[in-house]
Short mmCIF file of C-alpha atoms in Angstrom, two decimals:
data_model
loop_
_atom_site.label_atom_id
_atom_site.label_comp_id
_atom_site.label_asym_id
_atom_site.label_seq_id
_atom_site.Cartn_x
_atom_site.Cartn_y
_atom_site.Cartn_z
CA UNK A 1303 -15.81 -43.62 0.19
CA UNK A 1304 -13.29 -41.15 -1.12
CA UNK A 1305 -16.24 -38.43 -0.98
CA UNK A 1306 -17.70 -39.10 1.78
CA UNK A 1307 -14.27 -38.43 3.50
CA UNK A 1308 -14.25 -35.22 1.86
CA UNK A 1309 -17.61 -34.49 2.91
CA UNK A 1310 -17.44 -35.06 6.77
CA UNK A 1311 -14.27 -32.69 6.24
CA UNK A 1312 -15.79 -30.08 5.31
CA UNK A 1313 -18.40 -30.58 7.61
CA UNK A 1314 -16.22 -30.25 10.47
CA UNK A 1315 -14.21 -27.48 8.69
CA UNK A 1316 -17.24 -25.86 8.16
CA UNK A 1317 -18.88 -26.46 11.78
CA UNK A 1318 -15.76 -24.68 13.42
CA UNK A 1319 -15.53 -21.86 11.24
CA UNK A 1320 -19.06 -20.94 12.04
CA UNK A 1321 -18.66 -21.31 15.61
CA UNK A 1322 -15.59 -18.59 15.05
CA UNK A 1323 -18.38 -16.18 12.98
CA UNK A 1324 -20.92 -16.63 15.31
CA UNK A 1325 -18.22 -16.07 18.48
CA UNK A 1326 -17.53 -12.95 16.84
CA UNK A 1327 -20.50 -11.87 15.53
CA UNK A 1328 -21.87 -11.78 19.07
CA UNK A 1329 -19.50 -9.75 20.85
CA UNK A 1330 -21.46 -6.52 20.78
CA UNK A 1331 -24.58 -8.30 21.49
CA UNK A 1332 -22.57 -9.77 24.31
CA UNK A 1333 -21.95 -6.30 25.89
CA UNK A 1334 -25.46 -5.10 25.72
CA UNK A 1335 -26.67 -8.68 27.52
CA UNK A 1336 -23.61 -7.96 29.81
CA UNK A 1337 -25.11 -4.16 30.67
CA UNK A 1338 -28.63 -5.23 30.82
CA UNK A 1339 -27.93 -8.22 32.94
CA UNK A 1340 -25.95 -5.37 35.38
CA UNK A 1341 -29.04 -3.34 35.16
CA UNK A 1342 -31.26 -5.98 36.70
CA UNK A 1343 -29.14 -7.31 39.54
CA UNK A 1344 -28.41 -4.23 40.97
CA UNK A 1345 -31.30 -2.30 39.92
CA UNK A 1346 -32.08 1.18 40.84
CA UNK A 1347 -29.73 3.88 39.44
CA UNK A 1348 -27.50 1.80 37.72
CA UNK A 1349 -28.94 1.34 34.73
CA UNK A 1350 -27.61 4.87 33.22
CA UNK A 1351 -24.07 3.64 33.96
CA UNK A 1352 -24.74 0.68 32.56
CA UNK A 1353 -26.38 1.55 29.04
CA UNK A 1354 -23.12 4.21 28.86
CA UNK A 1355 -21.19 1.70 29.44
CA UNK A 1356 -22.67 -0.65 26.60
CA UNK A 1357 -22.20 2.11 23.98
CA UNK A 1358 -18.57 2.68 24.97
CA UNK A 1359 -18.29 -0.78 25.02
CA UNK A 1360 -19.95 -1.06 21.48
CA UNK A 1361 -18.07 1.62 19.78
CA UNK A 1362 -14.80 0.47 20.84
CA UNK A 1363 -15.82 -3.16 20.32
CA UNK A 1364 -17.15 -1.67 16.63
CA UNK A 1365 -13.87 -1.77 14.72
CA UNK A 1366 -12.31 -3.82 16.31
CA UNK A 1367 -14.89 -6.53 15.19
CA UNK A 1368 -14.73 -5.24 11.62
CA UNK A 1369 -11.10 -6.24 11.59
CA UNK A 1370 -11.71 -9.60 12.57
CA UNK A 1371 -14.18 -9.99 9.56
CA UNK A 1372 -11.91 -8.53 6.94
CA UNK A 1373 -9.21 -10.86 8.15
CA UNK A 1374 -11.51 -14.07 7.93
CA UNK A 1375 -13.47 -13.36 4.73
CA UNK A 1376 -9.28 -12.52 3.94
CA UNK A 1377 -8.04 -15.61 5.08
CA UNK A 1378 -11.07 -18.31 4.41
CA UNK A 1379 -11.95 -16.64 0.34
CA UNK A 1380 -9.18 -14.62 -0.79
CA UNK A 1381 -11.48 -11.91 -0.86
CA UNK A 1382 -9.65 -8.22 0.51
CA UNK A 1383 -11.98 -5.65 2.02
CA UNK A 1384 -10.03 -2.14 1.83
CA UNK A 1385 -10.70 -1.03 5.30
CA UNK A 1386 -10.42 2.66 4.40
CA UNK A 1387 -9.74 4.30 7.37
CA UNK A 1388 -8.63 8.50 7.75
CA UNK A 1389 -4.76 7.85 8.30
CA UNK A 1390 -3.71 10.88 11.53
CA UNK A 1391 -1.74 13.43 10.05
CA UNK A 1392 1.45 14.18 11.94
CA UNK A 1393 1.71 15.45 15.57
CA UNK A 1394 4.31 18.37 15.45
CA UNK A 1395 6.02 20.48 18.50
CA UNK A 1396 5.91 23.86 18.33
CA UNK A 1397 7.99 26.71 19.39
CA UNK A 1398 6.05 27.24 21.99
CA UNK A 1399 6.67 23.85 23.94
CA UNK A 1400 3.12 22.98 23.03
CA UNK A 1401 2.27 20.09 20.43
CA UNK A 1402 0.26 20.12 17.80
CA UNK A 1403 -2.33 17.41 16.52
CA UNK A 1404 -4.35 19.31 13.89
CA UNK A 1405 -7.32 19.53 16.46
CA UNK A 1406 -5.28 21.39 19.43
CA UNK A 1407 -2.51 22.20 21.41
CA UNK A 1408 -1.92 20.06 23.94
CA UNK A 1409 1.06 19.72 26.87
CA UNK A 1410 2.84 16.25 26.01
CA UNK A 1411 3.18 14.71 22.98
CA UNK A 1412 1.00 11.14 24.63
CA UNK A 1413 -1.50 13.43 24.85
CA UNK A 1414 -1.50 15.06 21.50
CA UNK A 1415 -1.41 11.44 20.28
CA UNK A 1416 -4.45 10.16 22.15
CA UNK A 1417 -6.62 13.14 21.81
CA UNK A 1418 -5.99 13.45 17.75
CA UNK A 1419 -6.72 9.21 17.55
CA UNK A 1420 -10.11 9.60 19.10
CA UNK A 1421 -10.88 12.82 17.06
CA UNK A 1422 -9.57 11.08 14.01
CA UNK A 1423 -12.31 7.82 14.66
CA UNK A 1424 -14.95 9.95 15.65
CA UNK A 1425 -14.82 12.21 13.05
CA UNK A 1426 -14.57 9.00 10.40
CA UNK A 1427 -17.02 8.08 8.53
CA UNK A 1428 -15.42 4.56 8.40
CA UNK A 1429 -16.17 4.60 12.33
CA UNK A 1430 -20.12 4.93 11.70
CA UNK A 1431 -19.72 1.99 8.80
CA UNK A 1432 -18.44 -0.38 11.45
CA UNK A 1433 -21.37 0.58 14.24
CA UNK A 1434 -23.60 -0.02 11.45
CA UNK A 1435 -22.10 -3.50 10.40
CA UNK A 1436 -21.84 -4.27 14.04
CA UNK A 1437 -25.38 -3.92 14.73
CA UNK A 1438 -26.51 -6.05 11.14
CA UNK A 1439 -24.17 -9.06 11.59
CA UNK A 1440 -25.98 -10.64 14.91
CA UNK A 1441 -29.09 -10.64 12.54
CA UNK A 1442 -27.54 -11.38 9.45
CA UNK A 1443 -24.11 -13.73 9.44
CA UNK A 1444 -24.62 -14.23 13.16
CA UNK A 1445 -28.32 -15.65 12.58
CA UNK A 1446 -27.18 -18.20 9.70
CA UNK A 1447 -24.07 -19.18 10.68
CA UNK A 1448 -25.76 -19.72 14.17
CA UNK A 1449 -27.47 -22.95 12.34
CA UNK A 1450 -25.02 -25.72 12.50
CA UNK A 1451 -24.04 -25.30 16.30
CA UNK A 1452 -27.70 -24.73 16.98
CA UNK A 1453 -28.42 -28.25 15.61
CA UNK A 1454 -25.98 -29.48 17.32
CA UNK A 1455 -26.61 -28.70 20.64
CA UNK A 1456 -30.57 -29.78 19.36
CA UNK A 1457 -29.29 -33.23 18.56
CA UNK A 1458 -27.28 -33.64 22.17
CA UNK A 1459 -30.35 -32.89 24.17
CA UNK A 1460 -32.81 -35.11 21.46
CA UNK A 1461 -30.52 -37.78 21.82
CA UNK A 1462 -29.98 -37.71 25.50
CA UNK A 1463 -33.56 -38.03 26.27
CA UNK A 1464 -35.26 -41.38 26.07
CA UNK A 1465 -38.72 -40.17 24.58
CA UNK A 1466 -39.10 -41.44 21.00
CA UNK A 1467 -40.18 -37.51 19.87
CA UNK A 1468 -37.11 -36.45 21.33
CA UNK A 1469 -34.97 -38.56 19.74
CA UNK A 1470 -36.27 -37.98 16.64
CA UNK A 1471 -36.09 -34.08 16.77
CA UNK A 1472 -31.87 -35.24 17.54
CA UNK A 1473 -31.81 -37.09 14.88
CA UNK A 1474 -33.39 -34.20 12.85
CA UNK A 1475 -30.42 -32.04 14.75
CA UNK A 1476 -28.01 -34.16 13.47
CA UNK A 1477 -29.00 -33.88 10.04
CA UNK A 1478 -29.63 -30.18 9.78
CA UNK A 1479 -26.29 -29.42 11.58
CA UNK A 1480 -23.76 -32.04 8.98
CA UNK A 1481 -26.29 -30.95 5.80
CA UNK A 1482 -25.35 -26.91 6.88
CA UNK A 1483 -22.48 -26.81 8.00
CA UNK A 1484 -20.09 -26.74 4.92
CA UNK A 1485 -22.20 -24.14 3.46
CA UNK A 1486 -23.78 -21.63 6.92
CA UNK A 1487 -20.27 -20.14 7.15
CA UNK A 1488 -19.77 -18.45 3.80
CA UNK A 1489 -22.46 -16.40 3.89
CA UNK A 1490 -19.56 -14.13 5.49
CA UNK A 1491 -18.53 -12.94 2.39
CA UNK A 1492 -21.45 -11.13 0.81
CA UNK A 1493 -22.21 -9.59 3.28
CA UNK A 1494 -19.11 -8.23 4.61
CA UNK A 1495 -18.53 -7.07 1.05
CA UNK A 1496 -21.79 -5.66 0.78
CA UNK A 1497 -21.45 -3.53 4.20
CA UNK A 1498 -18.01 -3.30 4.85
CA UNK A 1499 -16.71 -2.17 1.46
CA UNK A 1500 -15.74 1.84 1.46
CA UNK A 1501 -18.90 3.65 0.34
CA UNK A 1502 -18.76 6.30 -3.21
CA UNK A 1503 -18.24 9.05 -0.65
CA UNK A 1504 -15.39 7.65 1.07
CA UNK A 1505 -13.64 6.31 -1.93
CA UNK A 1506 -13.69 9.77 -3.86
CA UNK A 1507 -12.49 11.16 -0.32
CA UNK A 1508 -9.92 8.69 -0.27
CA UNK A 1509 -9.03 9.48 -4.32
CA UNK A 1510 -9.32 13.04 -3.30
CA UNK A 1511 -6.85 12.66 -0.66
CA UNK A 1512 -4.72 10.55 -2.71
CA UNK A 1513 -4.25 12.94 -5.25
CA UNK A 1514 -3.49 16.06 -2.84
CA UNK A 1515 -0.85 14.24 -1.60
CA UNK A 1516 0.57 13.25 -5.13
CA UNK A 1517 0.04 16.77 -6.58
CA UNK A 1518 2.20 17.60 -3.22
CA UNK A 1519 4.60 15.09 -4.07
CA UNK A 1520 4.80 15.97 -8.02
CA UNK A 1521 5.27 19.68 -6.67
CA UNK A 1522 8.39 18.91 -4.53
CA UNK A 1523 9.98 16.22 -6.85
CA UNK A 1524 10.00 18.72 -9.84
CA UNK A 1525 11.38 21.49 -7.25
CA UNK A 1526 13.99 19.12 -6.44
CA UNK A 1527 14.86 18.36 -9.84
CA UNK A 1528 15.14 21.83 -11.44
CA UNK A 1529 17.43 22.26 -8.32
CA UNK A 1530 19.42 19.36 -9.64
CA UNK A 1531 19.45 20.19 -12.89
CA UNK A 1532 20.69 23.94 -12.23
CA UNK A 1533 22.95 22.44 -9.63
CA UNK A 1534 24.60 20.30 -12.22
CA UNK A 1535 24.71 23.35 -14.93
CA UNK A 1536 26.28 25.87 -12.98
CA UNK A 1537 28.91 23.63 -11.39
CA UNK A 1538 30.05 21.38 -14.43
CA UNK A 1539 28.99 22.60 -18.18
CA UNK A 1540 28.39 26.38 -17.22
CA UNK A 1541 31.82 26.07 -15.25
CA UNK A 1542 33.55 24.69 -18.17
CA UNK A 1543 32.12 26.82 -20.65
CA UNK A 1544 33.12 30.13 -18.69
CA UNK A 1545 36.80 28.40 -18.46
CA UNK A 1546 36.85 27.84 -22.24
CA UNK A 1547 36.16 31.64 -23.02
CA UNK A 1548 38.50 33.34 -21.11
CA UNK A 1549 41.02 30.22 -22.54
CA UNK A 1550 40.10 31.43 -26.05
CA UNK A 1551 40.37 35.01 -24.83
CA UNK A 1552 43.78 34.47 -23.65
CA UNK A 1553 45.22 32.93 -26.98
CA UNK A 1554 43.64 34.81 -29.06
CA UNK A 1555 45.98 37.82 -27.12
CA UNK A 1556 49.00 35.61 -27.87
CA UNK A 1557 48.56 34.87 -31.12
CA UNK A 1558 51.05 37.02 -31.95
CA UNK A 1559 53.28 37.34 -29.48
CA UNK A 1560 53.58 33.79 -28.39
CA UNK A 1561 51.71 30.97 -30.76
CA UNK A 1562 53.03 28.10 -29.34
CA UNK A 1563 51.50 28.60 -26.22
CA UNK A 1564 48.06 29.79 -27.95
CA UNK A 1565 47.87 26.38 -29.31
CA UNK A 1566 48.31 24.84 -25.98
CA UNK A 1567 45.23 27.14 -24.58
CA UNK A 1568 43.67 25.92 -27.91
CA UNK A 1569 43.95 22.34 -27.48
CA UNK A 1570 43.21 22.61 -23.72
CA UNK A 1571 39.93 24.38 -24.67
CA UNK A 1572 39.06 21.45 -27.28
CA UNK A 1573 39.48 18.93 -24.73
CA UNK A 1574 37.15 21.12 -22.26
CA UNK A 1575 34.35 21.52 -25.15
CA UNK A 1576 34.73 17.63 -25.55
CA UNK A 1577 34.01 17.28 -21.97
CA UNK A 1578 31.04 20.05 -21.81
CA UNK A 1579 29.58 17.94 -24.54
CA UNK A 1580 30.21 15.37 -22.65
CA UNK A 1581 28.37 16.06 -19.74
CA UNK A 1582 25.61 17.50 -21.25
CA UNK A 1583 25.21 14.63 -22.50
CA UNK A 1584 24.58 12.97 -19.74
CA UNK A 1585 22.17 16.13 -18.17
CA UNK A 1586 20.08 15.33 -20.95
CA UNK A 1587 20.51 11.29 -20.53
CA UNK A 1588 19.38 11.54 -16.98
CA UNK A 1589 16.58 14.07 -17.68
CA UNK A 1590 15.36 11.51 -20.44
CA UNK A 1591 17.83 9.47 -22.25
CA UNK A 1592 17.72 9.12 -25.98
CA UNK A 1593 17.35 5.63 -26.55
CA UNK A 1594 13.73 5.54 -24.49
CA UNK A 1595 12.63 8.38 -27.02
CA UNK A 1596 14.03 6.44 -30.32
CA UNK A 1597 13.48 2.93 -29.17
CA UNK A 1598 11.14 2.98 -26.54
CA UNK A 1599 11.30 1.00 -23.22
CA UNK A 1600 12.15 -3.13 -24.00
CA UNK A 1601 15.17 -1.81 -25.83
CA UNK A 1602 15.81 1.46 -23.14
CA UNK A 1603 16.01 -1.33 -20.60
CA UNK A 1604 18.05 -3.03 -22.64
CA UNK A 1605 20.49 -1.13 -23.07
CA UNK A 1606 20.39 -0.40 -19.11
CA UNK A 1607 21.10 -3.86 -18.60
CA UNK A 1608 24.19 -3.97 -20.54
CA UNK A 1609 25.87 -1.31 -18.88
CA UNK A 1610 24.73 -2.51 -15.71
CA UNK A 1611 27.67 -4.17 -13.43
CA UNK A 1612 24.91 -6.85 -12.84
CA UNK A 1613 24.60 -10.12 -15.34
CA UNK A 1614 21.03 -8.92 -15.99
CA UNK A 1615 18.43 -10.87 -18.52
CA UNK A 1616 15.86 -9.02 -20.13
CA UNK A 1617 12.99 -10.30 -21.94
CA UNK A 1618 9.38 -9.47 -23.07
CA UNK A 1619 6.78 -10.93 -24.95
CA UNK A 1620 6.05 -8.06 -27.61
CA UNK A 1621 7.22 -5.34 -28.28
CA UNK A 1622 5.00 -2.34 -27.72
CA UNK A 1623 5.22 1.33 -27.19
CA UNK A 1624 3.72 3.06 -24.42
CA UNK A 1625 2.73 6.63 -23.37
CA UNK A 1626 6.07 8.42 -22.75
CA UNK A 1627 5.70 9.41 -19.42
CA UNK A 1628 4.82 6.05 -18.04
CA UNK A 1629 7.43 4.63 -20.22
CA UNK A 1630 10.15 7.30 -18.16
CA UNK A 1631 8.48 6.13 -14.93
CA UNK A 1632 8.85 2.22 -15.55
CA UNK A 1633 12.63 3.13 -16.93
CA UNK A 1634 14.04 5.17 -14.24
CA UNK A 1635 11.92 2.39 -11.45
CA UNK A 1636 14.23 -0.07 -13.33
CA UNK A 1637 17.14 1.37 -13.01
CA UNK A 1638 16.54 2.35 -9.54
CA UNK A 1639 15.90 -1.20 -8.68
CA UNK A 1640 19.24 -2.22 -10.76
CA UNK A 1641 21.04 0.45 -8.05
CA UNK A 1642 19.42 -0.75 -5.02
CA UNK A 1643 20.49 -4.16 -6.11
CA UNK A 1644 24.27 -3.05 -6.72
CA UNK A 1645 24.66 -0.65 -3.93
CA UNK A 1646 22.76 -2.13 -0.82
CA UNK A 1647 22.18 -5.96 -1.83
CA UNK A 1648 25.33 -6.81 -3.15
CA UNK A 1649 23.71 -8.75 -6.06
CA UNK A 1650 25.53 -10.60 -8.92
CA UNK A 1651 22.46 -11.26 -11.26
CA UNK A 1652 19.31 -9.86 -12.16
CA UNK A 1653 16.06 -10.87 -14.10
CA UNK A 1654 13.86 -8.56 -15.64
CA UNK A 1655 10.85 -9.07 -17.26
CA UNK A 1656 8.40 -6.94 -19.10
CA UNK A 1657 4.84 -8.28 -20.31
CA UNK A 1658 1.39 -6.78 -20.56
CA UNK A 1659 -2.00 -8.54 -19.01
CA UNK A 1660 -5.63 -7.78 -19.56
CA UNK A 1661 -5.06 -4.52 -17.04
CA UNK A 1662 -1.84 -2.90 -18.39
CA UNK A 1663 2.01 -3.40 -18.39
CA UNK A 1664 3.77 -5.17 -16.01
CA UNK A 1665 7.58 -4.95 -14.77
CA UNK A 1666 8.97 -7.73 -12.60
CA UNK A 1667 12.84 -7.11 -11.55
CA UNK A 1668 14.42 -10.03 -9.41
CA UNK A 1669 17.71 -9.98 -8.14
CA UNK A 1670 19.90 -12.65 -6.32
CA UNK A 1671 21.20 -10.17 -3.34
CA UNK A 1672 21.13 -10.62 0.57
CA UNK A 1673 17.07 -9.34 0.38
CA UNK A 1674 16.15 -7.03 3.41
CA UNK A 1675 14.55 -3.89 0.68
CA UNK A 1676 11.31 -2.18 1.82
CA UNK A 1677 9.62 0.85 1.46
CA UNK A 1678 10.71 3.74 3.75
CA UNK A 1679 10.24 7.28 4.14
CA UNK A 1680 12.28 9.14 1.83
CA UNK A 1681 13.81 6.42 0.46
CA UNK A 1682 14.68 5.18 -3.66
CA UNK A 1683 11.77 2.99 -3.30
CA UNK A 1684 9.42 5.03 -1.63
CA UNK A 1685 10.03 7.85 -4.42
CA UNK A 1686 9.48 4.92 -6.83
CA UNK A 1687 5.74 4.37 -5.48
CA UNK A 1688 4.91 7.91 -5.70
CA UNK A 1689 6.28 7.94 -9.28
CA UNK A 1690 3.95 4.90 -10.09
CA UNK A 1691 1.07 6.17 -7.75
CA UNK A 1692 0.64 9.12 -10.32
CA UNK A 1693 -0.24 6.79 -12.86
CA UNK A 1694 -2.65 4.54 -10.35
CA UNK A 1695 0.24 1.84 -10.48
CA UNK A 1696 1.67 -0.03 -7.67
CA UNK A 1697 4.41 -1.72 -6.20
CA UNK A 1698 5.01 -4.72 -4.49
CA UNK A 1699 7.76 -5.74 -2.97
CA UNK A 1700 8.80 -9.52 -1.95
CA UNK A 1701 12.35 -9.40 -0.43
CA UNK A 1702 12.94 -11.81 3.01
CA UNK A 1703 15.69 -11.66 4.58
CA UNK A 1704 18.71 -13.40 2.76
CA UNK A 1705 16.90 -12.83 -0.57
CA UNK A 1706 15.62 -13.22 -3.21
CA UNK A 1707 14.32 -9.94 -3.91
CA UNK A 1708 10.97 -10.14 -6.18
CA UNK A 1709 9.86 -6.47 -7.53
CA UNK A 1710 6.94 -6.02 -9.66
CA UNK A 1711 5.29 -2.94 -10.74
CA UNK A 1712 2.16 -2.75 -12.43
CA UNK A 1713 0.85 0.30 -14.63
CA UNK A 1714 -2.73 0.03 -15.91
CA UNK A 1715 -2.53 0.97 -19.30
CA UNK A 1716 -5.70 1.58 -22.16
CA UNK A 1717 -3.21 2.46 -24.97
CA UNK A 1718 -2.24 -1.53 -24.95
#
């Protein structure tokens, strides 16, 4: 009984979601019918209008469709379908009062907008993917999915006719429509993934793309930190270091003359080499601290915790040593997510844990602040996915409002 339950369930579960593929799956088709249909009642000239307006329809309708796919295969199998679509650049105004969209120069900045999204989509070769999908799923997806509610409609009109043949083709309805039904609807997924999936060409554009704009981003970061780092020089250790010369210079002049204030300049010097040392130190911590290089990154994070102002747990499975640059990455994301949880969510404790899966390492940082963290231009955490990016890592970020916050960052890694 218990089974049979289950299998009118999914029967019905399965009968509605291929009405929803075939719905969609028809839309195009729809717009053609819609144009030819215009075609014949008025006749005459019309039908140039009408196929135009069929295409328009059909390659605005295109993507559009494509998205609704992605989000049921999404939602229905768990499968994800990168959409890979060319992102617009930025629309800038010049000098001139003019703006700029990377195609022309246009008089508002609506216009520079609209005119650079259409040149964008036409010029995608994502946009020619989803014509191409559009026009296979009627025949494909839309054909077999078309089953069930094709029976079903069979098996009303059997049934409502008193002829024995009849009502044996309804019966035969019936059957074909609750035997396909749990099963018509996923043929969705193979062949969205088969013909909606980025092709070689647009994924090594994409990768090509992706590492332009990291190669930009490595660029400016290193800029920025030189800067930093020269900043920090001239105005602290070079600052002290000048100030501890002339010191020496002065008592060694009154040595002779007056030694009791020679030793003062003396011991004030000391105490400024101490503090030189001091925050060289810390240049060098910042720039890569010591305990990452001797003791690698469990016991670098470690030690992070324990000066953080956060009761922070650490713990990993093994111990294991990676790569020092992505060790330096995964550090410093660490401790940026130890700040962020400090500074802006007011957090008392933190959990971190580092483990390694089939793929690579993986970082998870959780916190017990107010939540609210997200990734925004030119922000800690947006640096922090560029910093990962280099490495093909990523970041995701679970942090509702009112917390908790859930960070994990993942770095594919052969060396484990």
């Amino acid at each position: 009984m218990r089974q049979l339950v289950s299998w009118v369930a999914s029967a019905c579960v399965g009968f509605v979601r291929a009405c929803v593929v075939v719905a969609v799956s028809m839309l195009v088709p729809a717009v053609w019918a819609a144009a030819v249909a215009l075609g014949i009642w008025w006749g005459g000239g019309t039908w140039i209008p009408a196929i135009f307006w069929a295409c328009f329809g059909t390659f605005a309708l295109s993507r559009q469709v494509c998205r609704m796919f992605r989000h049921l295969v999404a939602k229905w199998t768990g499968t994800v379908i990168p959409a890979g679509y060319r992102q617009a650049g930025p629309v800038a105004r010049m000098s001139t009062g003019y703006w700029w969209n990377g195609f022309s120069y246009t008089r508002s900045s609506k216009r520079a907008h609209e005119e650079q999204r259409w040149r964008t989509r036409w010029s995608d070769p994502a946009s020619w993917r989803d014509l191409r999908f559009a026009g296979i799923a009627p025949i494909t997806v839309g054909l077999i999915t078309a089953i069930p509610p094709a029976a079903v409609v069979a098996a009303v009109l059997g049934l409502s006719q008193s002829a024995l043949p009849a009502r044996l083709a309804g019966v035969l309805g019936l059957i074909v429509a609750v035997a396909s039904a749990p099963y018509a609807w996923r043929s969705i997924e193979p062949v969205a993934v088969r013909f909606l999936r980025a092709s070689s060409a647009m994924a090594l554009a994409d990768r090509v793309d992706e590492l332009t704009a990291q190669r930009a981003d490595t660029t400016v970061a290193q800029a920025a930190e030189i800067r930093r780092i020269e900043r920090d020089l001239h105005d602290g250790a070079q600052a002290r270091l000048v100030s501890l010369g002339l010191s020496l210079a002065t008592a060694e002049k009154l040595m002779e003359t007056d030694p009791d204030q020679a030793r003062a300049l003396l011991r004030q010097a000391r105490a400024g080499a101490a503090t030189s040392l001091t925050e060289l130190r810390e240049l060098v911590k910042g720039i890569n601290p010591p305990v990452l290089s001797e003791r690698g990154l469990i016991d670098a994070v470690r030690a992070l915790a324990l000066d953080s102002p956060l009761e922070a747990a650490v713990s990993a499975d093994v111990q294991l040593r990676l790569d020092p640059p992505i060790e330096s990455a995964l550090y410093f994301g660490v401790a940026e997510l130890l700040t962020n949880a400090v500074k802006h969510a007011h957090a008392t404790r933190a959990r971190i844990s580092i483990a390694r899966d089939d793929t690579g390492i993986v970082v998870d940082v959780e916190d017990n602040g107010r939540g609210g963290a997200g990734v925004r231009a030119g922000g800690g955490l947006a640096g922090l996915h560029r910093r990962l990016a280099v490495f093909d890592g990523t970041l995701e970020i679970t942090s509702p409002a009112g917390g908790p916050t859930h960070v994990k960052m993942v770095v594919p890694c052969e060396s484990l």
